[in-house]
Coordinates of C-alpha atoms in Angstrom, one line a residue:
Chain A
X1 CA 21.6 81.7 88.4
X2 CA 21.9 84.5 85.8
X3 CA 25.7 84.6 86.1
X4 CA 25.6 80.5 86.2
X5 CA 24.2 80.7 82.8
X6 CA 25.9 83.1 81.6
X7 CA 29.3 81.7 82.5
X8 CA 28.2 78.2 81.2
X9 CA 26.8 79.7 77.5
X10 CA 30.3 81.8 77.8
X11 CA 32.2 78.0 78.5
X12 CA 30.5 76.4 76.1
X13 CA 31.8 79.8 73.1
X14 CA 35.0 80.0 74.8
X15 CA 35.6 76.2 74.0
X16 CA 34.6 76.3 70.6
X17 CA 36.2 79.5 70.2
X18 CA 39.8 77.2 71.8
X19 CA 39.0 74.9 69.6
X20 CA 38.9 77.1 66.1
X21 CA 42.4 78.6 67.1
X22 CA 43.5 75.2 67.7
X23 CA 42.2 74.5 63.6
X24 CA 39.3 72.5 64.1
X25 CA 36.7 71.7 61.6
X26 CA 32.9 71.9 61.0
X27 CA 30.8 68.9 63.6
X28 CA 33.8 68.7 66.0
X29 CA 33.5 72.4 67.2
X30 CA 29.9 71.6 68.7
X31 CA 30.8 68.4 70.2
X32 CA 34.0 70.6 71.9
X33 CA 31.1 73.4 72.8
X34 CA 28.9 71.2 74.9
X35 CA 31.9 69.2 76.3
X36 CA 33.1 72.7 77.4
X37 CA 29.5 74.3 78.7
X38 CA 29.1 70.3 80.5
X39 CA 32.2 70.3 82.5
X40 CA 31.6 73.8 83.5
X41 CA 27.8 72.5 84.9
X42 CA 29.1 70.1 86.6
X43 CA 31.9 72.5 88.4
X44 CA 28.6 74.7 89.4
X45 CA 26.7 72.0 90.4
X46 CA 29.1 70.4 92.5
X47 CA 30.5 73.7 93.7
X48 CA 26.7 74.1 94.8
X49 CA 26.0 71.2 97.0
X50 CA 28.9 72.4 98.7
X51 CA 31.7 69.8 97.2
X52 CA 34.2 72.6 97.9
X53 CA 36.6 73.9 95.1
X54 CA 38.6 70.8 94.8
X55 CA 35.8 68.2 93.9
X56 CA 34.3 70.5 91.9
X57 CA 37.0 70.8 89.7
X58 CA 37.8 67.2 89.9
X59 CA 34.5 66.1 89.1
X60 CA 34.0 68.6 86.0
X61 CA 37.6 67.3 84.6
X62 CA 36.6 63.8 85.0
X63 CA 33.7 64.3 82.8
X64 CA 35.5 66.6 79.9
X65 CA 38.2 63.7 79.7
X66 CA 35.1 61.0 80.2
X67 CA 33.1 62.9 77.1
X68 CA 36.3 63.3 75.4
X69 CA 37.6 59.8 75.5
X70 CA 34.6 58.7 73.9
X71 CA 34.0 61.3 71.6
X72 CA 37.8 60.4 70.0
X73 CA 37.0 56.7 70.2
X74 CA 33.7 57.3 67.9
X75 CA 34.6 59.8 65.5
X76 CA 38.0 58.3 65.0
X77 CA 40.0 61.6 66.1
X78 CA 43.0 62.0 68.7
X79 CA 41.2 62.3 72.4
X80 CA 43.3 65.6 72.6
X81 CA 41.9 67.2 69.8
X82 CA 38.3 67.4 72.3
X83 CA 40.2 67.4 75.6
X84 CA 42.4 70.7 75.4
X85 CA 39.9 73.1 73.8
X86 CA 36.9 71.4 76.4
X87 CA 39.2 72.1 79.4
X88 CA 39.7 75.9 78.9
X89 CA 37.1 76.8 80.4
X90 CA 38.6 75.0 84.0
X91 CA 42.0 76.8 83.4
X92 CA 42.5 79.0 86.2
X93 CA 42.9 82.8 84.6
X94 CA 41.9 84.7 86.9
X95 CA 43.1 83.1 90.0
X96 CA 46.5 82.8 88.4
X97 CA 46.2 86.5 87.2
X98 CA 45.2 87.9 91.2
X99 CA 47.9 85.6 92.4
X100 CA 50.2 87.6 90.5
X101 CA 48.5 90.1 91.3
X102 CA 49.3 90.3 94.6
X103 CA 52.7 89.6 94.2
X104 CA 53.6 92.8 92.3
X105 CA 51.7 94.5 95.0
X106 CA 53.6 92.8 98.0
X107 CA 50.5 92.3 99.3
X108 CA 51.8 89.3 101.8
X109 CA 49.0 88.8 103.4
X110 CA 46.5 87.7 100.3
X111 CA 49.4 86.0 98.4
X112 CA 49.7 82.7 100.3
X113 CA 45.9 82.0 100.0
X114 CA 45.6 82.9 96.1
X115 CA 48.7 80.4 95.9
X116 CA 47.1 77.7 97.4
X117 CA 43.4 78.5 95.9
X118 CA 45.6 78.3 92.0
X119 CA 47.7 75.2 93.5
X120 CA 44.0 73.4 94.5
X121 CA 42.7 74.2 90.9
X122 CA 46.0 73.0 89.1
X123 CA 46.0 69.8 91.0
X124 CA 42.5 69.2 91.0
X125 CA 42.6 69.6 86.7
X126 CA 45.7 67.4 86.9
X127 CA 44.3 64.3 88.9
X128 CA 41.2 64.6 87.3
X129 CA 43.0 64.1 84.5
X130 CA 45.2 61.7 85.8
X131 CA 42.4 59.3 87.3
X132 CA 40.7 59.6 84.5
X133 CA 42.7 59.0 81.3
X134 CA 44.1 55.7 82.8
X135 CA 40.3 54.3 83.8
X136 CA 39.1 55.2 80.2
X137 CA 42.5 53.8 79.3
X138 CA 41.9 50.2 80.7
X139 CA 38.2 50.3 80.2
X140 CA 38.7 50.9 76.4
X141 CA 41.5 47.9 76.4
X142 CA 39.6 45.6 78.1
X143 CA 36.3 46.5 75.7
X144 CA 38.7 46.6 72.8
X145 CA 40.0 42.8 73.9
X146 CA 36.2 41.5 74.8
X147 CA 35.0 42.6 71.4
X148 CA 37.6 40.7 69.4
X149 CA 37.3 37.6 71.2
X150 CA 33.4 37.6 70.3
X151 CA 34.6 38.3 67.3
X152 CA 36.9 35.3 66.9
X153 CA 34.6 32.9 68.2
Chain B
X1 CA 61.4 67.9 57.3
X2 CA 64.8 68.0 55.5
X3 CA 64.8 69.0 51.8
X4 CA 66.5 67.8 48.5
X5 CA 67.6 64.1 50.1
X6 CA 69.8 61.3 48.1
X7 CA 69.3 57.8 50.2
X8 CA 71.3 54.8 48.8
X9 CA 68.4 52.2 49.5
X10 CA 65.0 52.0 49.9
X11 CA 65.2 51.4 53.7
X12 CA 67.0 54.4 54.4
X13 CA 64.0 56.7 52.8
X14 CA 60.9 54.8 54.1
X15 CA 63.0 55.4 57.8
X16 CA 63.0 59.3 56.6
X17 CA 59.9 59.4 55.6
X18 CA 58.7 57.1 59.2
X19 CA 60.5 59.9 61.1
X20 CA 58.8 62.5 59.2
X21 CA 55.1 61.5 60.4
X22 CA 57.1 61.4 64.1
X23 CA 58.6 65.3 63.4
X24 CA 55.0 66.5 62.5
X25 CA 53.2 64.7 64.8
X26 CA 55.5 66.3 67.7
X27 CA 55.8 69.7 66.1
X28 CA 51.8 69.5 65.8
X29 CA 51.3 69.5 69.8
X30 CA 50.7 65.6 69.8
X31 CA 51.8 63.6 73.3
X32 CA 55.2 61.9 73.2
X33 CA 53.8 58.2 73.2
X34 CA 51.0 58.7 70.5
X35 CA 54.6 59.5 68.6
X36 CA 56.5 56.6 69.6
X37 CA 53.9 54.9 69.2
X38 CA 53.1 55.6 65.7
X39 CA 56.8 55.7 64.5
X40 CA 56.9 51.8 66.1
X41 CA 53.7 50.8 64.0
X42 CA 55.2 51.8 61.1
X43 CA 58.3 50.6 61.3
X44 CA 56.7 47.0 61.5
X45 CA 54.0 47.6 59.1
X46 CA 57.9 48.3 56.9
X47 CA 59.5 44.8 58.2
X48 CA 61.9 46.2 60.2
X49 CA 62.9 43.0 62.3
X50 CA 63.1 45.8 64.6
X51 CA 62.7 49.6 66.0
X52 CA 63.5 51.6 69.1
X53 CA 62.4 54.8 69.2
X54 CA 63.5 57.3 71.7
X55 CA 61.6 60.9 71.6
X56 CA 61.4 63.8 73.9
X57 CA 60.0 67.2 73.5
X58 CA 63.2 68.2 71.8
X59 CA 64.8 65.0 69.4
X60 CA 63.1 62.1 68.0
X61 CA 66.1 59.1 67.6
X62 CA 65.2 56.5 65.6
X63 CA 67.3 52.9 64.8
X64 CA 65.6 50.1 62.8
X65 CA 66.7 47.2 61.4
X66 CA 65.8 46.0 57.8
X67 CA 65.1 42.2 57.0
X68 CA 68.4 42.1 55.1
X69 CA 70.6 43.3 57.7
X70 CA 71.1 46.5 57.6
X71 CA 70.6 49.3 60.3
X72 CA 69.5 52.6 59.9
X73 CA 69.6 55.0 62.0
X74 CA 68.6 58.7 62.1
X75 CA 68.2 61.5 64.2
X76 CA 66.0 64.8 64.2
X77 CA 66.0 67.6 66.2
X78 CA 62.5 69.6 67.4
X79 CA 63.0 73.2 67.9
X80 CA 59.7 74.6 68.0
X81 CA 56.3 73.5 68.5
X82 CA 52.9 74.3 67.8
X83 CA 49.0 73.5 67.9
X84 CA 47.7 71.9 65.2
X85 CA 45.0 69.7 66.2
X86 CA 43.5 68.3 62.8
X87 CA 47.3 67.8 61.3
X88 CA 47.3 65.2 64.1
X89 CA 44.7 63.6 63.0
X90 CA 45.4 63.9 59.6
X91 CA 48.7 62.0 60.3
X92 CA 47.0 60.0 62.7
X93 CA 44.5 58.7 60.0
X94 CA 47.1 58.0 57.0
X95 CA 49.7 56.1 59.5
X96 CA 46.9 54.1 60.3
X97 CA 46.0 53.6 56.7
X98 CA 49.4 53.2 55.9
X99 CA 50.1 50.8 58.2
X100 CA 47.3 48.0 56.8
X101 CA 48.6 48.7 53.4
X102 CA 52.1 50.0 53.1
X103 CA 53.0 52.3 50.4
X104 CA 56.9 52.5 49.0
X105 CA 58.5 55.7 49.8
X106 CA 57.8 57.9 46.7
X107 CA 54.2 57.9 47.5
X108 CA 54.2 58.3 51.2
X109 CA 56.6 60.9 51.1
X110 CA 54.0 62.2 48.7
X111 CA 51.1 61.4 51.1
X112 CA 52.9 62.9 54.1
X113 CA 53.2 66.5 52.2
X114 CA 49.1 66.2 51.6
X115 CA 48.1 65.4 55.0
X116 CA 50.8 68.0 56.8
X117 CA 49.1 70.4 53.6
X118 CA 45.9 70.7 56.0
X119 CA 42.9 73.0 55.3
X120 CA 43.2 76.1 57.9
X121 CA 41.2 79.1 58.6
X122 CA 41.7 81.8 56.9
X123 CA 44.1 84.4 58.9
X124 CA 41.0 87.0 59.1
X125 CA 38.3 84.6 60.7
X126 CA 42.0 83.4 63.6
X127 CA 42.1 87.0 64.4
X128 CA 38.7 87.6 64.7
X129 CA 38.7 84.2 66.9
X130 CA 41.3 85.9 69.4
X131 CA 39.6 88.6 69.8
X132 CA 36.2 87.0 70.3
X133 CA 38.0 84.3 72.4
X134 CA 39.1 87.1 74.9
X135 CA 35.8 88.6 74.6
X136 CA 34.0 85.8 75.7
X137 CA 36.1 84.7 78.9
X138 CA 36.3 88.1 80.0
X139 CA 32.3 88.0 80.8
X140 CA 33.5 84.7 82.0
X141 CA 35.7 85.9 84.4
X142 CA 32.6 88.0 85.5
X143 CA 33.4 90.9 83.3
X144 CA 30.3 93.3 81.8
X145 CA 29.0 94.1 78.5
X146 CA 30.5 97.1 78.7
X147 CA 34.0 95.2 78.5
X148 CA 33.0 92.8 76.0
X149 CA 34.4 95.6 73.1
X150 CA 37.5 96.4 75.0
X151 CA 38.5 92.8 75.3
X152 CA 37.7 91.9 72.0
X153 CA 39.8 95.0 70.3
X154 CA 42.6 93.8 73.5
X155 CA 42.5 90.1 71.4
X156 CA 43.3 91.5 68.7
X157 CA 46.4 93.3 69.4
X158 CA 47.4 89.9 70.9
X159 CA 47.4 88.4 67.9
X160 CA 49.0 91.0 66.2
X161 CA 51.7 91.1 68.6
X162 CA 52.3 87.9 68.7
X163 CA 52.7 87.8 64.8
X164 CA 55.2 90.2 65.3
X165 CA 57.1 88.8 68.1
X166 CA 57.2 85.2 65.9
X167 CA 59.0 87.4 63.2
X168 CA 61.9 87.6 65.4
X169 CA 63.8 84.5 67.0
X170 CA 63.2 84.9 70.8
X171 CA 62.5 82.7 73.3
X172 CA 58.2 82.2 73.7
X173 CA 58.2 82.5 76.9
X174 CA 60.1 86.2 76.8
X175 CA 57.5 86.7 74.0
X176 CA 54.4 86.1 75.7
X177 CA 55.4 88.1 78.7
X178 CA 55.9 90.7 76.4
X179 CA 52.6 90.4 74.5
X180 CA 50.4 89.8 78.1
X181 CA 52.5 93.2 79.0
X182 CA 51.5 95.4 75.5
X183 CA 48.3 93.8 76.3
X184 CA 48.0 95.1 79.9
X185 CA 49.0 98.6 78.0
X186 CA 45.5 98.4 75.3
X187 CA 43.8 97.9 78.3
X188 CA 44.9 100.5 80.6
X189 CA 45.1 103.2 77.5
X190 CA 41.4 102.4 77.2
X191 CA 40.6 102.1 80.4
X192 CA 42.2 106.1 80.8
X193 CA 39.7 106.5 77.9
X194 CA 37.1 105.5 79.9
X195 CA 36.4 102.3 77.6
X196 CA 35.5 99.4 79.8
X197 CA 34.5 99.4 83.4
X198 CA 36.8 96.2 84.8
X199 CA 39.9 96.5 83.3
X200 CA 41.2 93.7 85.5
X201 CA 38.8 91.1 83.8
X202 CA 39.5 92.0 80.7
X203 CA 43.1 91.3 81.1
X204 CA 42.2 87.9 82.7
X205 CA 39.9 87.1 79.5
X206 CA 43.0 87.6 77.3
X207 CA 45.3 85.9 79.6
X208 CA 43.5 83.1 78.4
X209 CA 44.6 83.7 74.8
X210 CA 48.2 83.1 75.6
X211 CA 47.5 80.3 78.7
X212 CA 49.6 77.3 77.4
X213 CA 46.8 74.8 77.7
X214 CA 47.7 72.0 75.4
X215 CA 51.0 71.9 76.8
X216 CA 49.5 71.5 80.4
X217 CA 47.4 68.8 79.2
X218 CA 49.8 66.5 76.7
X219 CA 52.4 66.7 79.7
X220 CA 50.2 65.0 81.7
X221 CA 49.1 62.6 79.2
X222 CA 53.1 62.4 79.1
X223 CA 53.5 61.7 82.8
X224 CA 50.1 59.4 82.6
X225 CA 51.9 57.0 79.7
X226 CA 55.6 56.5 81.7
X227 CA 57.5 59.3 79.6
X228 CA 58.3 61.4 82.7
X229 CA 61.3 63.4 80.8
X230 CA 58.7 64.9 79.1
X231 CA 56.3 65.6 81.1
X232 CA 58.5 67.3 83.4
X233 CA 59.8 69.3 80.3
X234 CA 56.4 69.7 79.5
X235 CA 54.8 70.9 82.3
X236 CA 57.5 73.2 83.9
X237 CA 58.0 75.0 80.4
X238 CA 54.0 75.8 80.8
X239 CA 54.1 76.5 84.0
X240 CA 56.9 78.8 84.2
X241 CA 55.1 80.4 80.9
X242 CA 51.8 80.5 82.2
X243 CA 53.1 82.7 85.6
X244 CA 55.3 84.7 83.3
X245 CA 52.0 85.4 81.4
X246 CA 50.4 86.5 83.7
X247 CA 53.0 88.9 85.8
X248 CA 53.8 90.1 82.5
X249 CA 50.2 91.6 82.3
X250 CA 50.1 92.2 86.3
X251 CA 53.1 94.2 86.4
X252 CA 51.9 96.6 83.8
X253 CA 48.5 97.0 85.2
X254 CA 49.1 97.3 89.3
X255 CA 51.8 99.9 88.3
X256 CA 49.5 101.8 85.6
X257 CA 45.7 101.9 87.7
X258 CA 43.2 99.4 87.1

């Protein structure tokens, strides 16, 4: 439990820290922190419910994409300003390192499993991002068209 | 941006300004779609009869036909890109404003210069942020409080290596690999002095600093928008960089302990 709390907090702090490196200022950093923490929370919840690595990361990415698409419309900023820092905690840095570690140690037994795990994680993030960005894009197109129609009448 | 330009007419100046916006967007890390979209909208706003723009990660090509029949083609070669999300935001706001109310070219180029000069954090804050981020991600990946300070110091080191390395004209993949290896060396050194409990967690926290998160994300967004070429170039570049960074650190750590 304590590990989970620490991870969620550090995910939030880390996301905001990356926002700072990408030159994001002010209140937006708080939103980025919230999004980074929320994404990891979703990951932990799905994982705890036995959802497996792929679905946990997929749904965490979906959450983060949804939040950043909405924030970008509300605060009138490009999506990537929120999306990139919020996604950072989901990036499998650890998996990547242990994979390369196994490769260099010539641990031919351990390497394939680690490669597979990294591939699943990258695949989950990529598919979550692709699916949700497309959905949100269409949603907002329809939403704005409706709104324009209403105002026209 | 090219300096000291002389053009024969206003249309050419406007096209150059529009390309300035496009170039600044692309070099600040914007998606190809956003660049092409912004350029097209601006050309429409300035009354060009037609405009065709092709953007890939390394080049922008624009041909615009002015109302008087003048056909103008200008090209920009993009050599390096970095990450400045606020600059993208400000250029975005500027292009929205200009689309609604076009400025003459001299006012436009001043406005572009103004938008490009974004408030940046003072260098010492960025320096500290490198250390902070590395330390935070070390905790995130399961490091203990004993790993916090060494990771912080190693992160500060990464900033210094990147600054020094940036002065040499070096391939960015190679530069990142060298930075990552130097970082791993410093971690091994600190560990040998009894400083830091889990060298691997410290190294992972620091690897996160170098991972090309923006390039990965924008390449996937380019893919969604149908810009296959940019998507593939961007994704491969990011993937190679990530692998190279991990291998640089892992090579040092497996060789010298950990």
